Short mmCIF file of C-alpha atoms in Angstrom, two decimals:
data_model
loop_
_atom_site.label_atom_id
_atom_site.label_comp_id
_atom_site.label_asym_id
_atom_site.label_seq_id
_atom_site.Cartn_x
_atom_site.Cartn_y
_atom_site.Cartn_z
CA MET V 1 15.57 6.19 -17.64
CA ILE V 2 16.26 7.30 -14.07
CA THR V 3 15.59 10.95 -13.38
CA THR V 4 15.43 13.18 -10.33
CA VAL V 5 11.95 14.41 -9.38
CA ALA V 6 13.12 16.70 -6.58
CA SER V 7 16.36 17.40 -4.78
CA MET V 8 17.44 19.47 -1.73
CA ALA V 9 20.85 20.27 -0.30
CA LEU V 10 21.56 18.72 3.07
CA PRO V 11 24.22 19.53 5.68
CA VAL V 12 27.82 18.24 5.23
CA ASP V 13 27.83 18.38 1.47
CA GLU V 14 25.01 15.83 1.02
CA GLU V 15 21.90 15.90 -1.16
CA LEU V 16 18.41 14.47 -0.79
CA LYS V 17 17.09 13.13 -4.05
CA ILE V 18 13.70 11.69 -4.92
CA GLN V 19 14.11 9.67 -8.08
CA LYS V 20 11.96 7.74 -10.49
CA ASN V 21 12.55 5.20 -13.21
CA ARG V 22 10.57 6.01 -16.39
CA ILE V 23 10.12 3.03 -18.73
CA GLU V 24 8.90 3.84 -22.22
CA PRO V 25 8.19 1.71 -25.31
CA GLU V 26 11.10 0.80 -27.55
CA ASN V 27 9.32 2.41 -30.42
CA ASP V 28 7.12 5.53 -30.29
CA THR V 29 3.52 4.31 -30.24
CA GLY V 30 2.00 7.78 -30.10
CA SER V 31 0.39 6.90 -26.76
CA LYS V 32 1.03 9.17 -23.77
CA LYS V 33 -0.90 6.97 -21.33
CA ARG V 34 0.99 6.60 -18.10
CA ILE V 35 0.72 4.50 -14.96
CA SER V 36 2.69 5.51 -11.85
CA VAL V 37 3.73 3.27 -8.96
CA VAL V 38 4.65 5.01 -5.72
CA THR V 39 6.09 3.54 -2.55
CA GLY V 40 8.33 4.43 0.36
CA ILE V 41 6.39 7.42 1.67
CA HIS V 42 6.81 5.77 5.04
CA GLY V 43 10.38 4.72 5.56
CA ASP V 44 9.55 1.56 7.56
CA GLU V 45 7.27 0.17 4.84
CA LEU V 46 9.31 -1.92 2.39
CA GLU V 47 6.77 -4.23 0.70
CA GLY V 48 6.56 -1.81 -2.24
CA GLN V 49 10.29 -1.97 -2.83
CA TYR V 50 10.05 -5.55 -4.06
CA VAL V 51 7.02 -4.60 -6.24
CA CYS V 52 9.12 -1.96 -7.96
CA PHE V 53 11.98 -4.43 -8.59
CA GLU V 54 9.71 -7.20 -9.92
CA LEU V 55 7.65 -4.84 -12.10
CA ILE V 56 10.78 -3.46 -13.77
CA ARG V 57 12.25 -6.97 -14.18
CA ARG V 58 9.15 -8.32 -15.94
CA ILE V 59 8.71 -5.29 -18.22
CA LYS V 60 12.37 -5.60 -19.34
CA GLU V 61 11.83 -9.28 -20.20
CA GLN V 62 8.97 -8.37 -22.62
CA LYS V 63 9.66 -4.75 -23.48
CA GLU V 64 8.08 -5.21 -26.95
CA ASN V 65 4.67 -5.43 -25.23
CA LEU V 66 4.91 -2.04 -23.60
CA LYS V 67 2.77 0.51 -25.38
CA GLY V 68 2.65 3.34 -22.79
CA ILE V 69 4.72 4.89 -20.01
CA VAL V 70 5.42 3.29 -16.62
CA ASP V 71 6.80 5.61 -13.88
CA ILE V 72 8.21 3.90 -10.84
CA TYR V 73 9.04 5.81 -7.63
CA PRO V 74 10.56 3.32 -5.16
CA ALA V 75 11.61 5.78 -2.41
CA MET V 76 9.50 8.89 -1.84
CA ASN V 77 11.04 9.25 1.64
CA PRO V 78 14.68 8.18 1.11
CA LEU V 79 15.83 9.58 4.42
CA GLY V 80 13.19 7.57 6.24
CA ILE V 81 14.14 4.35 4.39
CA ASP V 82 17.84 4.89 5.10
CA SER V 83 17.17 5.33 8.84
CA ILE V 84 14.32 2.78 9.15
CA THR V 85 12.04 5.67 10.24
CA ARG V 86 8.37 5.98 9.40
CA GLY V 87 8.44 9.74 9.01
CA ILE V 88 11.04 12.24 7.80
CA PRO V 89 13.99 12.07 10.20
CA ALA V 90 14.87 15.27 12.09
CA PHE V 91 11.61 16.92 11.03
CA GLU V 92 9.49 14.30 12.97
CA MET V 93 6.84 14.59 10.25
CA ASP V 94 4.68 12.04 8.50
CA MET V 95 5.31 12.69 4.81
CA ASN V 96 1.77 11.49 4.01
CA ARG V 97 0.33 14.46 5.91
CA LEU V 98 2.05 17.16 3.86
CA PHE V 99 0.20 17.05 0.55
CA PRO V 100 -0.44 18.86 -1.74
CA GLY V 101 2.56 20.84 -0.47
CA ASP V 102 3.78 24.27 -1.46
CA ILE V 103 6.40 24.93 -4.06
CA GLU V 104 7.37 28.12 -2.17
CA GLY V 105 7.25 26.50 1.20
CA ASN V 106 9.87 24.81 3.41
CA MET V 107 11.87 21.75 2.39
CA THR V 108 9.14 19.15 3.13
CA GLU V 109 6.39 21.30 1.55
CA TYR V 110 8.53 21.80 -1.57
CA LEU V 111 9.19 18.06 -1.93
CA ALA V 112 5.46 17.27 -1.59
CA ALA V 113 4.59 19.87 -4.23
CA ARG V 114 7.15 18.53 -6.70
CA ILE V 115 5.87 15.00 -6.22
CA MET V 116 2.31 16.14 -6.85
CA GLU V 117 3.43 18.01 -9.99
CA ASP V 118 5.25 14.94 -11.34
CA LEU V 119 2.42 12.50 -10.73
CA THR V 120 -0.42 14.67 -12.02
CA GLY V 121 -1.91 13.41 -15.27
CA SER V 122 -1.23 9.68 -14.73
CA GLU V 123 -4.05 7.38 -15.92
CA VAL V 124 -3.77 5.79 -12.43
CA VAL V 125 -1.37 6.06 -9.52
CA LEU V 126 -0.84 3.09 -7.13
CA ASP V 127 0.35 4.33 -3.71
CA ILE V 128 1.74 1.17 -2.11
CA HIS V 129 1.99 0.91 1.65
CA ALA V 130 2.67 -1.83 4.18
CA SER V 131 1.34 -2.23 7.70
CA ASN V 132 3.41 -1.40 10.74
CA ILE V 133 5.69 -3.90 12.52
CA TYR V 134 2.79 -5.10 14.72
CA LEU V 135 0.25 -6.22 12.15
CA THR V 136 0.09 -8.11 8.81
CA GLU V 137 -2.51 -7.14 6.21
CA ILE V 138 -3.74 -9.13 3.23
CA PRO V 139 -3.40 -7.24 -0.08
CA GLN V 140 -6.17 -4.70 -0.04
CA ILE V 141 -7.09 -1.31 -1.47
CA ARG V 142 -8.55 1.39 0.69
CA VAL V 143 -10.84 3.85 -1.05
CA ASN V 144 -12.53 6.89 0.40
CA ALA V 145 -16.21 7.28 -0.30
CA VAL V 146 -15.67 10.72 -1.81
CA HIS V 147 -13.97 9.19 -4.89
CA GLU V 148 -15.57 5.74 -4.80
CA GLU V 149 -17.28 5.97 -8.16
CA GLN V 150 -14.07 6.63 -10.04
CA LEU V 151 -11.82 4.29 -8.06
CA ILE V 152 -13.82 1.06 -7.53
CA PRO V 153 -13.66 -0.05 -11.23
CA LEU V 154 -9.88 0.38 -11.15
CA ALA V 155 -9.55 -1.39 -7.76
CA LYS V 156 -11.39 -4.42 -9.08
CA GLU V 157 -8.63 -4.92 -11.68
CA ALA V 158 -5.71 -4.77 -9.26
CA ASN V 159 -5.74 -8.42 -8.01
CA VAL V 160 -6.33 -7.60 -4.35
CA ASP V 161 -8.42 -9.66 -1.95
CA PHE V 162 -10.38 -6.84 -0.42
CA VAL V 163 -11.49 -3.28 -1.18
CA TRP V 164 -12.32 -1.30 1.90
CA VAL V 165 -14.43 1.81 1.31
CA HIS V 166 -14.03 4.33 4.10
CA GLY V 167 -16.62 7.00 4.94
CA ALA V 168 -16.01 10.64 4.05
CA SER V 169 -15.66 11.54 7.75
CA THR V 170 -12.53 9.39 8.07
CA VAL V 171 -10.71 10.82 5.03
CA LEU V 172 -7.42 12.60 5.67
CA GLU V 173 -7.26 15.45 3.13
CA SER V 174 -3.51 15.91 3.50
CA THR V 175 -2.58 12.51 2.02
CA LEU V 176 -1.03 12.00 -1.39
CA ALA V 177 -3.98 9.90 -2.53
CA TYR V 178 -6.64 12.39 -1.50
CA SER V 179 -4.75 15.32 -2.99
CA LEU V 180 -4.29 13.56 -6.33
CA ASN V 181 -7.85 12.27 -6.50
CA SER V 182 -9.13 15.74 -5.80
CA ILE V 183 -7.43 17.12 -8.91
CA GLY V 184 -8.60 14.31 -11.16
CA THR V 185 -5.61 11.89 -11.05
CA PRO V 186 -7.07 8.51 -9.93
CA THR V 187 -5.04 7.13 -7.03
CA LEU V 188 -5.39 3.74 -5.33
CA VAL V 189 -4.02 3.17 -1.83
CA VAL V 190 -2.68 -0.34 -1.44
CA GLU V 191 -2.03 -1.84 2.00
CA MET V 192 -0.31 -5.22 2.31
CA GLY V 193 2.11 -7.19 4.38
CA VAL V 194 3.98 -5.99 7.40
CA GLY V 195 6.39 -3.21 8.30
CA MET V 196 10.15 -3.59 7.84
CA ARG V 197 9.71 -6.88 5.92
CA ILE V 198 9.02 -8.13 2.40
CA THR V 199 6.27 -10.70 1.78
CA LYS V 200 7.20 -12.00 -1.66
CA SER V 201 3.88 -13.70 -2.38
CA TYR V 202 1.99 -10.49 -1.78
CA GLY V 203 4.41 -8.58 -3.94
CA ASP V 204 4.01 -11.03 -6.79
CA GLN V 205 0.24 -10.79 -6.45
CA MET V 206 0.39 -7.02 -6.64
CA VAL V 207 2.65 -7.05 -9.72
CA ASP V 208 0.15 -9.33 -11.50
CA GLY V 209 -2.53 -6.78 -10.67
CA ILE V 210 -0.47 -3.88 -11.99
CA PHE V 211 0.03 -5.71 -15.33
CA ASN V 212 -3.71 -6.34 -15.53
CA LEU V 213 -4.41 -2.66 -14.94
CA MET V 214 -1.81 -1.73 -17.58
CA LYS V 215 -3.55 -4.04 -20.09
CA LYS V 216 -6.93 -2.57 -19.34
CA LEU V 217 -5.51 0.93 -19.85
CA GLY V 218 -3.82 0.02 -23.15
CA ILE V 219 -0.35 0.33 -21.73
CA TRP V 220 0.56 -3.35 -21.99
CA GLU V 221 -0.21 -5.85 -24.76
CA GLY V 222 1.36 -9.03 -23.26
CA LYS V 223 -0.29 -11.87 -21.45
CA THR V 224 -1.53 -11.24 -17.92
CA ALA V 225 -2.53 -13.55 -15.08
CA ALA V 226 -6.19 -13.96 -14.10
CA VAL V 227 -6.98 -11.59 -11.23
CA ARG V 228 -8.97 -12.10 -8.04
CA GLN V 229 -12.40 -10.57 -7.68
CA PRO V 230 -12.15 -8.64 -4.39
CA ILE V 231 -14.68 -8.46 -1.63
CA ILE V 232 -15.92 -4.87 -1.43
CA SER V 233 -16.95 -3.56 1.96
CA ARG V 234 -18.75 -0.26 2.43
CA ASN V 235 -20.52 -0.83 5.81
CA PRO V 236 -18.32 -0.09 8.88
CA LYS V 237 -20.35 -2.70 10.81
CA ASP V 238 -18.99 -5.41 8.56
CA VAL V 239 -15.54 -5.02 10.12
CA ALA V 240 -14.87 -6.38 13.60
CA TYR V 241 -11.81 -5.10 15.54
CA LEU V 242 -10.29 -7.74 17.77
CA ASN V 243 -8.55 -6.30 20.80
CA ALA V 244 -6.60 -8.06 23.53
CA ALA V 245 -8.49 -8.40 26.80
CA THR V 246 -5.25 -8.81 28.72
CA SER V 247 -1.52 -8.53 28.33
CA GLY V 248 0.78 -11.42 27.38
CA LEU V 249 2.10 -13.28 24.31
CA PHE V 250 -0.30 -13.67 21.38
CA VAL V 251 0.00 -17.00 19.57
CA PRO V 252 -2.22 -17.29 16.48
CA ALA V 253 -4.15 -20.51 15.88
CA VAL V 254 -5.21 -19.82 12.29
CA ARG V 255 -3.53 -18.59 9.14
CA HIS V 256 -3.77 -15.03 7.92
CA GLY V 257 -6.63 -14.59 5.43
CA ALA V 258 -8.57 -17.58 6.85
CA GLN V 259 -12.32 -17.85 6.46
CA LEU V 260 -13.66 -18.33 9.99
CA LYS V 261 -16.93 -19.35 11.64
CA GLU V 262 -18.38 -17.45 14.62
CA GLY V 263 -16.73 -18.72 17.82
CA GLU V 264 -13.74 -20.23 16.05
CA LEU V 265 -10.41 -19.85 17.81
CA ILE V 266 -8.13 -17.18 16.31
CA GLY V 267 -5.37 -17.29 18.91
CA ARG V 268 -4.43 -17.46 22.57
CA ILE V 269 -2.81 -14.92 24.83
CA ILE V 270 -0.42 -16.87 26.99
CA ASN V 271 1.80 -16.24 30.06
CA PRO V 272 5.26 -17.61 29.36
CA LEU V 273 6.19 -17.42 33.02
CA SER V 274 3.35 -19.48 34.49
CA GLY V 275 2.59 -21.55 31.41
CA GLY V 276 -1.03 -20.50 31.62
CA VAL V 277 -3.48 -19.22 28.99
CA ARG V 278 -4.68 -15.76 29.92
CA ASP V 279 -7.33 -15.36 27.19
CA GLU V 280 -8.63 -16.87 23.96
CA VAL V 281 -9.43 -14.68 20.99
CA ARG V 282 -12.41 -16.00 19.05
CA ALA V 283 -14.25 -14.87 15.93
CA PRO V 284 -17.26 -12.72 16.88
CA MET V 285 -18.94 -13.54 13.53
CA ASP V 286 -18.44 -15.51 10.35
CA GLY V 287 -15.81 -13.76 8.21
CA MET V 288 -12.32 -13.38 6.75
CA LEU V 289 -9.33 -12.57 8.92
CA PHE V 290 -7.72 -9.77 6.89
CA THR V 291 -5.47 -8.37 9.67
CA ILE V 292 -3.56 -10.40 12.21
CA ARG V 293 -1.04 -9.59 14.88
CA GLU V 294 2.54 -10.03 13.76
CA TYR V 295 4.41 -8.77 16.80
CA PRO V 296 3.46 -11.20 19.59
CA ILE V 297 3.75 -9.01 22.70
CA VAL V 298 0.36 -7.42 23.53
CA ASP V 299 -1.05 -5.12 26.19
CA GLU V 300 -4.68 -4.89 27.19
CA GLY V 301 -6.44 -3.19 24.26
CA SER V 302 -3.82 -3.99 21.65
CA LEU V 303 -5.20 -4.78 18.23
CA VAL V 304 -4.67 -8.51 17.42
CA GLY V 305 -6.80 -8.72 14.27
CA ARG V 306 -9.59 -7.45 12.06
CA LEU V 307 -12.35 -9.67 10.66
CA LEU V 308 -14.48 -8.86 7.63
CA ARG V 309 -18.04 -10.27 7.90
CA THR V 310 -18.91 -12.87 5.29
CA LEU V 311 -20.97 -10.83 2.77
#
């Protein structure tokens, strides 16, 4: 059942609507357990759109196995998605810096407050993001240390490759995830893929993880795929940031997600005018390449990758 979570009048007789699709069991099971899947807070991140489609499609195929409620919010920032804009157009605001919002506030604050109200009480919320247009990320969950104890057991069931625990000093308190976790609604932040694109294999991997979570929570009784056991990183020193030493065109030499040895070639920065190699990017330690440059043009200092130390 598609319903409107929040709506606001816009100029020229238009209306902004944030909608969700609530899928409930065919027969009343007496269970009120609910999982919520959120995406589209940033309008240039579309990986979650495919996850919503595939999740709905699979549930419909085996509706008899659904024992709880699945709420799917494919477009939290519909204006941003329509205009291919990361933030909310015209307001020049990042929607994920507005939470928990204010029901009596301006338009953006009101929308944030209504979203919070609607999601509160879920057994778990998955807040699905993509990277920007410059970088590709392997499927990962980012957890802040403040809520680590509650979230790590859930993250382990979500079929991601990597769980990255961030220190309390780096936590942004105005995000949807922090605001929901602070009031007792467990929320996992998923990062995967690249901006403005869909990586089908990553989306399928994430949907498998959602079904596994649903089964663990008693929301799903059907068969589920075996899930990956993620690497969990808590030490900031285990992550190496690879920055370009010069400008040019970055050409990768390894695949995304590769396990590398110290000194192994990751890619070259080339000069297409002279035909020369300006620099070689090599692994500073043994580890997994969990971020790699997608957009090839780089300037000095541009991030070209991130490497997780072999633990």
